[in-house]
Tab-separated table of C-alpha atoms in Angstrom:
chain	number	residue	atom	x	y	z
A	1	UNK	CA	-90.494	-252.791	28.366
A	2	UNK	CA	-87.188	-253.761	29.647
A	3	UNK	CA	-85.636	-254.513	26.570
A	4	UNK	CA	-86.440	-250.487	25.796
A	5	UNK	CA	-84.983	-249.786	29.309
A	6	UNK	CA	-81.761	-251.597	28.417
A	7	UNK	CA	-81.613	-249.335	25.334
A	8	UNK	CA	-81.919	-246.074	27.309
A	9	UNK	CA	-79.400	-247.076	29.626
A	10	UNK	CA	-77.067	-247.901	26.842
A	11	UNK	CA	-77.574	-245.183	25.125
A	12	UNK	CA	-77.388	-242.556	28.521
A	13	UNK	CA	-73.551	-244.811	29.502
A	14	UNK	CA	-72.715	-243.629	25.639
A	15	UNK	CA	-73.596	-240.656	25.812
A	16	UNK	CA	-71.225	-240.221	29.719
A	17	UNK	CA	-68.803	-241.836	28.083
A	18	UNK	CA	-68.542	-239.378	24.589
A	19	UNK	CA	-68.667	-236.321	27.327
A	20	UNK	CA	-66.294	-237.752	29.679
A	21	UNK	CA	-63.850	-238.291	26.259
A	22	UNK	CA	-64.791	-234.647	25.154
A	23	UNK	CA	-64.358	-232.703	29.006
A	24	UNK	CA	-60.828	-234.704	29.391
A	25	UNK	CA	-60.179	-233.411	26.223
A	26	UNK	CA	-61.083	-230.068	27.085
A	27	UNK	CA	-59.374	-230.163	30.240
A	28	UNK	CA	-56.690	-231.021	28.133
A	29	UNK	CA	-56.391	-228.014	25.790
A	30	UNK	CA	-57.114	-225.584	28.175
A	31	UNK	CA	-54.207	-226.918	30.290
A	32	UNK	CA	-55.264	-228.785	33.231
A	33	UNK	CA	-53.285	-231.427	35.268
A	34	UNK	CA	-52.968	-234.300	33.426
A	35	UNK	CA	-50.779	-237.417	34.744
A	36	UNK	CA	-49.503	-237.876	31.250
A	37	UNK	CA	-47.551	-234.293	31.362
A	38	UNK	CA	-46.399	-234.310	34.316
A	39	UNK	CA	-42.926	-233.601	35.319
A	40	UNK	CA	-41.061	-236.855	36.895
A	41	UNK	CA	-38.974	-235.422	39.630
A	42	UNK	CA	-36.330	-238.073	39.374
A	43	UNK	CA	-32.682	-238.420	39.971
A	44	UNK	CA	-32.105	-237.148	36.324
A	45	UNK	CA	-34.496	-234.421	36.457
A	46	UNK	CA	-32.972	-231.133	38.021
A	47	UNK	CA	-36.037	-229.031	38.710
A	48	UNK	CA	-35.189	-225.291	39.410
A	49	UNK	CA	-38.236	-222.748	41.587
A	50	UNK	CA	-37.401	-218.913	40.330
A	51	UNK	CA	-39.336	-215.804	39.698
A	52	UNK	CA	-40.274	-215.409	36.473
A	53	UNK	CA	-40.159	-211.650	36.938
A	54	UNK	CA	-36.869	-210.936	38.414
A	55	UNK	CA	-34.561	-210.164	35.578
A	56	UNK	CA	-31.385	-210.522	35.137
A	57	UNK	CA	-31.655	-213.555	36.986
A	58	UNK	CA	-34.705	-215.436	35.834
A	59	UNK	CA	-37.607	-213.801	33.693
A	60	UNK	CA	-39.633	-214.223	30.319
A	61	UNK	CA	-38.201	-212.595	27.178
A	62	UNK	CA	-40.555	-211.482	24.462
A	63	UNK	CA	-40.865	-214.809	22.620
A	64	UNK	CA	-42.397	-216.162	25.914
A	65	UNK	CA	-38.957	-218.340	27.061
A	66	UNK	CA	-37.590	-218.229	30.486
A	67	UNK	CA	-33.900	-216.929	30.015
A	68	UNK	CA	-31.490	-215.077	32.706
A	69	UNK	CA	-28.342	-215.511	34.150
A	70	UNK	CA	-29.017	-218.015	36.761
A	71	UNK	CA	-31.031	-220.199	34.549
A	72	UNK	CA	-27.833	-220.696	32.525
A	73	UNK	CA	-25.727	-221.244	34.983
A	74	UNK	CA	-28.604	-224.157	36.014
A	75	UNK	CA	-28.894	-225.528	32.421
A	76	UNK	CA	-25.177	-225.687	32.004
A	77	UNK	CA	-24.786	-227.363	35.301
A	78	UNK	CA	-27.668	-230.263	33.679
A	79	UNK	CA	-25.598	-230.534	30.817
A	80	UNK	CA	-22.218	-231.439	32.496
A	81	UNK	CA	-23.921	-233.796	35.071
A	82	UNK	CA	-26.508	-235.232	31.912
A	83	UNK	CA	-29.926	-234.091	33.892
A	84	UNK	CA	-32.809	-232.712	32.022
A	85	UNK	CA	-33.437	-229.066	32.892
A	86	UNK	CA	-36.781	-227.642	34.149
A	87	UNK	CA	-37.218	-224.285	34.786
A	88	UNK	CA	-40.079	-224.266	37.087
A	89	UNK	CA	-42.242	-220.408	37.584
A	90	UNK	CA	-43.190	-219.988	41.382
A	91	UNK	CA	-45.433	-217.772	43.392
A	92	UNK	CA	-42.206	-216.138	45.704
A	93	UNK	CA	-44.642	-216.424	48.678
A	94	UNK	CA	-44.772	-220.134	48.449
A	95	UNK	CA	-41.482	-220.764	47.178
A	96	UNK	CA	-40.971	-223.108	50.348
A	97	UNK	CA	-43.742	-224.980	50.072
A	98	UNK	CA	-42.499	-226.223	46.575
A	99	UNK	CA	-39.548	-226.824	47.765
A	100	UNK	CA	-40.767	-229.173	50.915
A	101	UNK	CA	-43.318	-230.661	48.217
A	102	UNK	CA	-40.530	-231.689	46.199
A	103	UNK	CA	-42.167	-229.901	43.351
A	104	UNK	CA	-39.024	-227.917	42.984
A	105	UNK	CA	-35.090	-229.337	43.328
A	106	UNK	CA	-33.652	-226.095	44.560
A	107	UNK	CA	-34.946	-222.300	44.802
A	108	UNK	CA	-32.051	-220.596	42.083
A	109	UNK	CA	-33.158	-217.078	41.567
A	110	UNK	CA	-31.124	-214.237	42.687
A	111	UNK	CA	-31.505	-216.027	46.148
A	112	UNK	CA	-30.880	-213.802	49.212
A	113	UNK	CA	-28.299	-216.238	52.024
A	114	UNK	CA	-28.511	-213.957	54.236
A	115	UNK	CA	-30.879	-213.709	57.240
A	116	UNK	CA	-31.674	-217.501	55.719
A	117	UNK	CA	-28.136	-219.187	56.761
A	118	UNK	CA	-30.120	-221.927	59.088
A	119	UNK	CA	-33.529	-222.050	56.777
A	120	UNK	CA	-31.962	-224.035	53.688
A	121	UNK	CA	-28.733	-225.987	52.378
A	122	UNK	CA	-27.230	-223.983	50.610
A	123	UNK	CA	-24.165	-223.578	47.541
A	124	UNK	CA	-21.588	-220.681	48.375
A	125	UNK	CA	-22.279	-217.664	47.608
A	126	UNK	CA	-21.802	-216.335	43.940
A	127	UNK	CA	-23.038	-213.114	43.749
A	128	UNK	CA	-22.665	-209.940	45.577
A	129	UNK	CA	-25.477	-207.798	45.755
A	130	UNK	CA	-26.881	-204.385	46.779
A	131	UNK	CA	-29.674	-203.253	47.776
A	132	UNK	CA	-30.326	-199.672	46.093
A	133	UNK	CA	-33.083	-197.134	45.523
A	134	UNK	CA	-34.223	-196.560	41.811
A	135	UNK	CA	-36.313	-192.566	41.452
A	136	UNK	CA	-36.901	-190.486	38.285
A	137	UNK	CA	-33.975	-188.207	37.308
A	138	UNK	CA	-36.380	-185.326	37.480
A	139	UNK	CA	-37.614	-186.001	41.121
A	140	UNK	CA	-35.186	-183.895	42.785
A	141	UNK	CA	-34.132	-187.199	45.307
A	142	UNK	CA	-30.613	-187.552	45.134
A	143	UNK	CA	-29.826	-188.989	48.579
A	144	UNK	CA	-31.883	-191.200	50.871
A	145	UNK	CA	-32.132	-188.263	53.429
A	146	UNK	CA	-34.569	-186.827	50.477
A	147	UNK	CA	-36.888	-189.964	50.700
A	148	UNK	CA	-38.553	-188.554	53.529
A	149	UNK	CA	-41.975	-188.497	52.861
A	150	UNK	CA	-41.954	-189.819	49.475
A	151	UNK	CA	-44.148	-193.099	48.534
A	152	UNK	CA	-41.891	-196.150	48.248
A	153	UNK	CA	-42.362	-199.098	46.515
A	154	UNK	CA	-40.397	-203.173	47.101
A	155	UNK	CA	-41.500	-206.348	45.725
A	156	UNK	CA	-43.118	-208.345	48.756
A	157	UNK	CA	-40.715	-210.637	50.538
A	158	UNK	CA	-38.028	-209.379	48.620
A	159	UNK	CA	-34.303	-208.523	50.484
A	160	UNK	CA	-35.399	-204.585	49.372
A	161	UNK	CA	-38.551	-205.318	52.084
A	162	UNK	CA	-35.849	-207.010	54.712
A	163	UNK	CA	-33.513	-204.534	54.799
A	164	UNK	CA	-35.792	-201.478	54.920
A	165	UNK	CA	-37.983	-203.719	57.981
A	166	UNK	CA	-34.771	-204.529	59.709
A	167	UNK	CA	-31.679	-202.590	59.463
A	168	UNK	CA	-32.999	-199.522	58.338
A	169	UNK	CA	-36.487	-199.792	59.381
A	170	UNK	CA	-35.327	-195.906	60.817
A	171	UNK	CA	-35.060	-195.039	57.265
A	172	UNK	CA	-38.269	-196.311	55.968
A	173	UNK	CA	-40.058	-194.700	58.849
A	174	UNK	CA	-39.438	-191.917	57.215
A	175	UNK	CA	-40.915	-192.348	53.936
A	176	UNK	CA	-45.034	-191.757	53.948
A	177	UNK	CA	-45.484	-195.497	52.651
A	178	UNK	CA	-43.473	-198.383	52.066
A	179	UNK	CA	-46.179	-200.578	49.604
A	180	UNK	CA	-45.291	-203.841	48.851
A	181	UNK	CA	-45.941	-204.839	45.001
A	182	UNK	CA	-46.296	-208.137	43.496
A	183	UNK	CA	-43.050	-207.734	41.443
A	184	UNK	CA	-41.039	-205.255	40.281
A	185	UNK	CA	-42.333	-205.006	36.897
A	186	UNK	CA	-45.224	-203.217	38.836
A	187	UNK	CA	-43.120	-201.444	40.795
A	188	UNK	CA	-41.679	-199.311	37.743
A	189	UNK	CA	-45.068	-198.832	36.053
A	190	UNK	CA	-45.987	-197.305	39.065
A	191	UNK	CA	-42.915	-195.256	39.405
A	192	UNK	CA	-43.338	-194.533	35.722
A	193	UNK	CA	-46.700	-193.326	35.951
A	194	UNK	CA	-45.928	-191.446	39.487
A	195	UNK	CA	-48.032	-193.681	41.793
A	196	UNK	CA	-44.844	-194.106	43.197
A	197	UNK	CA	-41.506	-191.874	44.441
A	198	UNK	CA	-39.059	-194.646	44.217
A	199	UNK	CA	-38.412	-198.435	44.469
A	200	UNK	CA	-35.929	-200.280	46.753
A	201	UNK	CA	-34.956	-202.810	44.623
A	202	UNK	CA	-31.946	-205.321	44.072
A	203	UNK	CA	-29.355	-203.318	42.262
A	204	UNK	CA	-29.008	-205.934	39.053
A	205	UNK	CA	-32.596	-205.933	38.439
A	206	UNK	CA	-32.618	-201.674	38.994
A	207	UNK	CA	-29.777	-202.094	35.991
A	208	UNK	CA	-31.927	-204.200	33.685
A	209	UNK	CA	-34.737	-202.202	34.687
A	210	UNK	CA	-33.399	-198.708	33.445
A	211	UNK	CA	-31.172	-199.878	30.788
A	212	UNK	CA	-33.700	-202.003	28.811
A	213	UNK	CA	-36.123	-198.676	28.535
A	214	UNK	CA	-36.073	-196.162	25.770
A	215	UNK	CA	-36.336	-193.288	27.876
A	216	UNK	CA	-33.182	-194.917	30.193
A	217	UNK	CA	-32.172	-191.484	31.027
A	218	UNK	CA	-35.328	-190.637	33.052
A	219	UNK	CA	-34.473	-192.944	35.857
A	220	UNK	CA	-31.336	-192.933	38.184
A	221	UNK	CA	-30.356	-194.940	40.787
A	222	UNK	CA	-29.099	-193.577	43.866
A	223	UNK	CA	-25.268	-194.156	45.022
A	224	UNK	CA	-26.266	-194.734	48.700
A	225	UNK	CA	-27.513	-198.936	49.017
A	226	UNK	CA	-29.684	-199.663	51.272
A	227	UNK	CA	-27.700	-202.837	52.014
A	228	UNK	CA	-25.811	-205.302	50.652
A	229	UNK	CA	-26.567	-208.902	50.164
A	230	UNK	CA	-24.685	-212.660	48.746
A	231	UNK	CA	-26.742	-214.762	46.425
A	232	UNK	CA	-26.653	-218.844	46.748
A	233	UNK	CA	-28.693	-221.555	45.615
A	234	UNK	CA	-30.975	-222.856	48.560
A	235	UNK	CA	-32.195	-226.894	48.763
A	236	UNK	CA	-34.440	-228.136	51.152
A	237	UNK	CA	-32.374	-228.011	54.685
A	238	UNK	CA	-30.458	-231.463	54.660
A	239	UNK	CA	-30.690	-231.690	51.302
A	240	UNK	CA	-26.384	-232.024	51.052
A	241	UNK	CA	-26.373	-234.714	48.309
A	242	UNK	CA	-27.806	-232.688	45.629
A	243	UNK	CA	-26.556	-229.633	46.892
A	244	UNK	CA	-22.758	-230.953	46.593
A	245	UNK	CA	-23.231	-232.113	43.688
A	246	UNK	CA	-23.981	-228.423	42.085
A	247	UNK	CA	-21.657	-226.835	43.803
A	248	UNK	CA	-18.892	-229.328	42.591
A	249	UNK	CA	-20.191	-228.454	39.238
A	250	UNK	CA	-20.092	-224.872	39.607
A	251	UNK	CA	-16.632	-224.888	41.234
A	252	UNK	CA	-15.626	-225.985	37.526
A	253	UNK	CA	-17.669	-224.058	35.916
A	254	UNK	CA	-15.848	-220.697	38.246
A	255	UNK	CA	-12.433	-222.320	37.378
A	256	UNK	CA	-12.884	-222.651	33.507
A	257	UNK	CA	-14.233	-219.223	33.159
A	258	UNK	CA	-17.507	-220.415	31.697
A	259	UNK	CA	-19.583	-218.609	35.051
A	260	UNK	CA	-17.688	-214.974	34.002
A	261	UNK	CA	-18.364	-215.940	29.989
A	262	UNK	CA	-22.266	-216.836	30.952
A	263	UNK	CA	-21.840	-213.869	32.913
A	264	UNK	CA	-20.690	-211.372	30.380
A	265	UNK	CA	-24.023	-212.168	28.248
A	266	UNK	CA	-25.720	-209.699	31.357
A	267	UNK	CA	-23.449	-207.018	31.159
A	268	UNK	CA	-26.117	-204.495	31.138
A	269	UNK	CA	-27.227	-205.536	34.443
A	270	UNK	CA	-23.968	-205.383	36.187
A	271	UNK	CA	-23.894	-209.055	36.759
A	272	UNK	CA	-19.805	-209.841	35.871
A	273	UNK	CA	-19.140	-207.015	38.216
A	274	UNK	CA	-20.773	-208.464	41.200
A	275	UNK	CA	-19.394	-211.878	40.858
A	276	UNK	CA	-17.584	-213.841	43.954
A	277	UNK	CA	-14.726	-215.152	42.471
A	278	UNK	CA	-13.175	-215.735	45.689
């Protein structure tokens, strides 16, 4: 009798131990955390938190890589200081959670300084940008004054959202609704399919927007902004170490011309145009 217990209980660990094998397996292929693939956050591992859905600055092209203007400027400031590059998709809403988790290095992703100056270390500014309103040609808006009323779309927490809460909250109380979308690849199906009147939306990403669709000519953009905005990388406040370090790198990178040559691959978007070179 208990030599045929001893036989069931070696044959019920087996059998735990072939499933346990097969589920971490499993886990395995269908992606889960494993301790073996994770990413060592080291001092020779430059992890960078962007939106993968905010082109030109950091977004997924059609072979499924993250490209954009910012994560070049990132992987060419890994190269000169020998770091291995991670680009590193975040949920925008919790974009400073990673960062105090040390999950990310630094949030670099058409970053918004302002209204932020005391919330993270940050690089100077590089970019210049405006916020601008994006409509169908056909729509018959052609000045914010004609937004009254309409439906308006923004990505949520976006500068678009800021502006139009803060400075010209008078404006948006205009509009029927101001509906905040998930990202602004929404945002255009919407305005595309007439859900929506218009998006307020950062004025490179309007650019790549319109110019990367077919029917480009069915979409303006409005010459009144909304506001205007500077771009910087952002590290966790205190953070100066790390943060010097980049911005010593970029400050070559500006005086050898390889920023405006990095930037001229995003020409569509407007992006050489609204460098700080000063």
């Amino acid at each position: 009798m208990n030599k045929k217990i001893g036989i069931i209980l070696a044959l019920v660990l087996v059998a735990f131990l072939v499933m346990g094998t097969a589920s971490a397996g499993l886990f395995d292929f269908l992606g889960g955390d494993n301790a073996d693939d994770a990413i060592a956050n080291d001092d020779d591992t430059f992890i960078v938190g962007f939106d993968a859905e905010f082109p030109p600055y950091g977004y997924k092209d059609d072979s499924g890589n993250y490209v954009g203007f910012d994560l070049d400027l990132a992987k060419e400031v890994c190269e000169r200081n020998n770091w291995t590059f991670v680009a590193q998709p975040i949920d925008w809403d919790a974009k400073d959670a990673e960062l105090d988790s040390g999950s990310i290095d630094c949030i670099w992703n058409g970053f918004t300084i302002n209204g932020r100056e005391d919330d993270y270390t940050w690089t100077d500014a590089y970019i210049d940008n405006k916020q601008v309103i994006v409509v169908k040609s056909d729509s018959g808006i052609d000045s914010l004054d004609d937004l009254a009323g309409k439906t308006v779309e923004t990505q949520k927490d976006s500068s678009a959202l800021a502006a139009l809460q803060g400075d010209n909250k008078t404006l948006a109380d205009t509009f029927a609704t101001l509906t905040e979308v998930a990202d602004y690849n929404t945002a255009f199906m919407d305005l595309e399919s007439g859900a929506c009147d218009a998006v307020a939306i950062d004025i490179g990403v309007a650019q790549y927007q319109v110019n990367s669709k077919d029917n480009s000519d069915d979409y303006k953009i409005l010459d009144d902004s909304i506001s205007s905005e500077q771009y910087g990388v952002g590290f966790k406040l205190g953070n100066e170490d790390l943060r010097d370090k980049v911005q010593a790198t970029l400050d070559e990178m500006f005086a050898d011309g390889t920023v405006l040559k990095i930037a001229e691959n995003y020409s569509d978007a407007g992006v050489p145009g609204s460098l700080i070179t000063e």
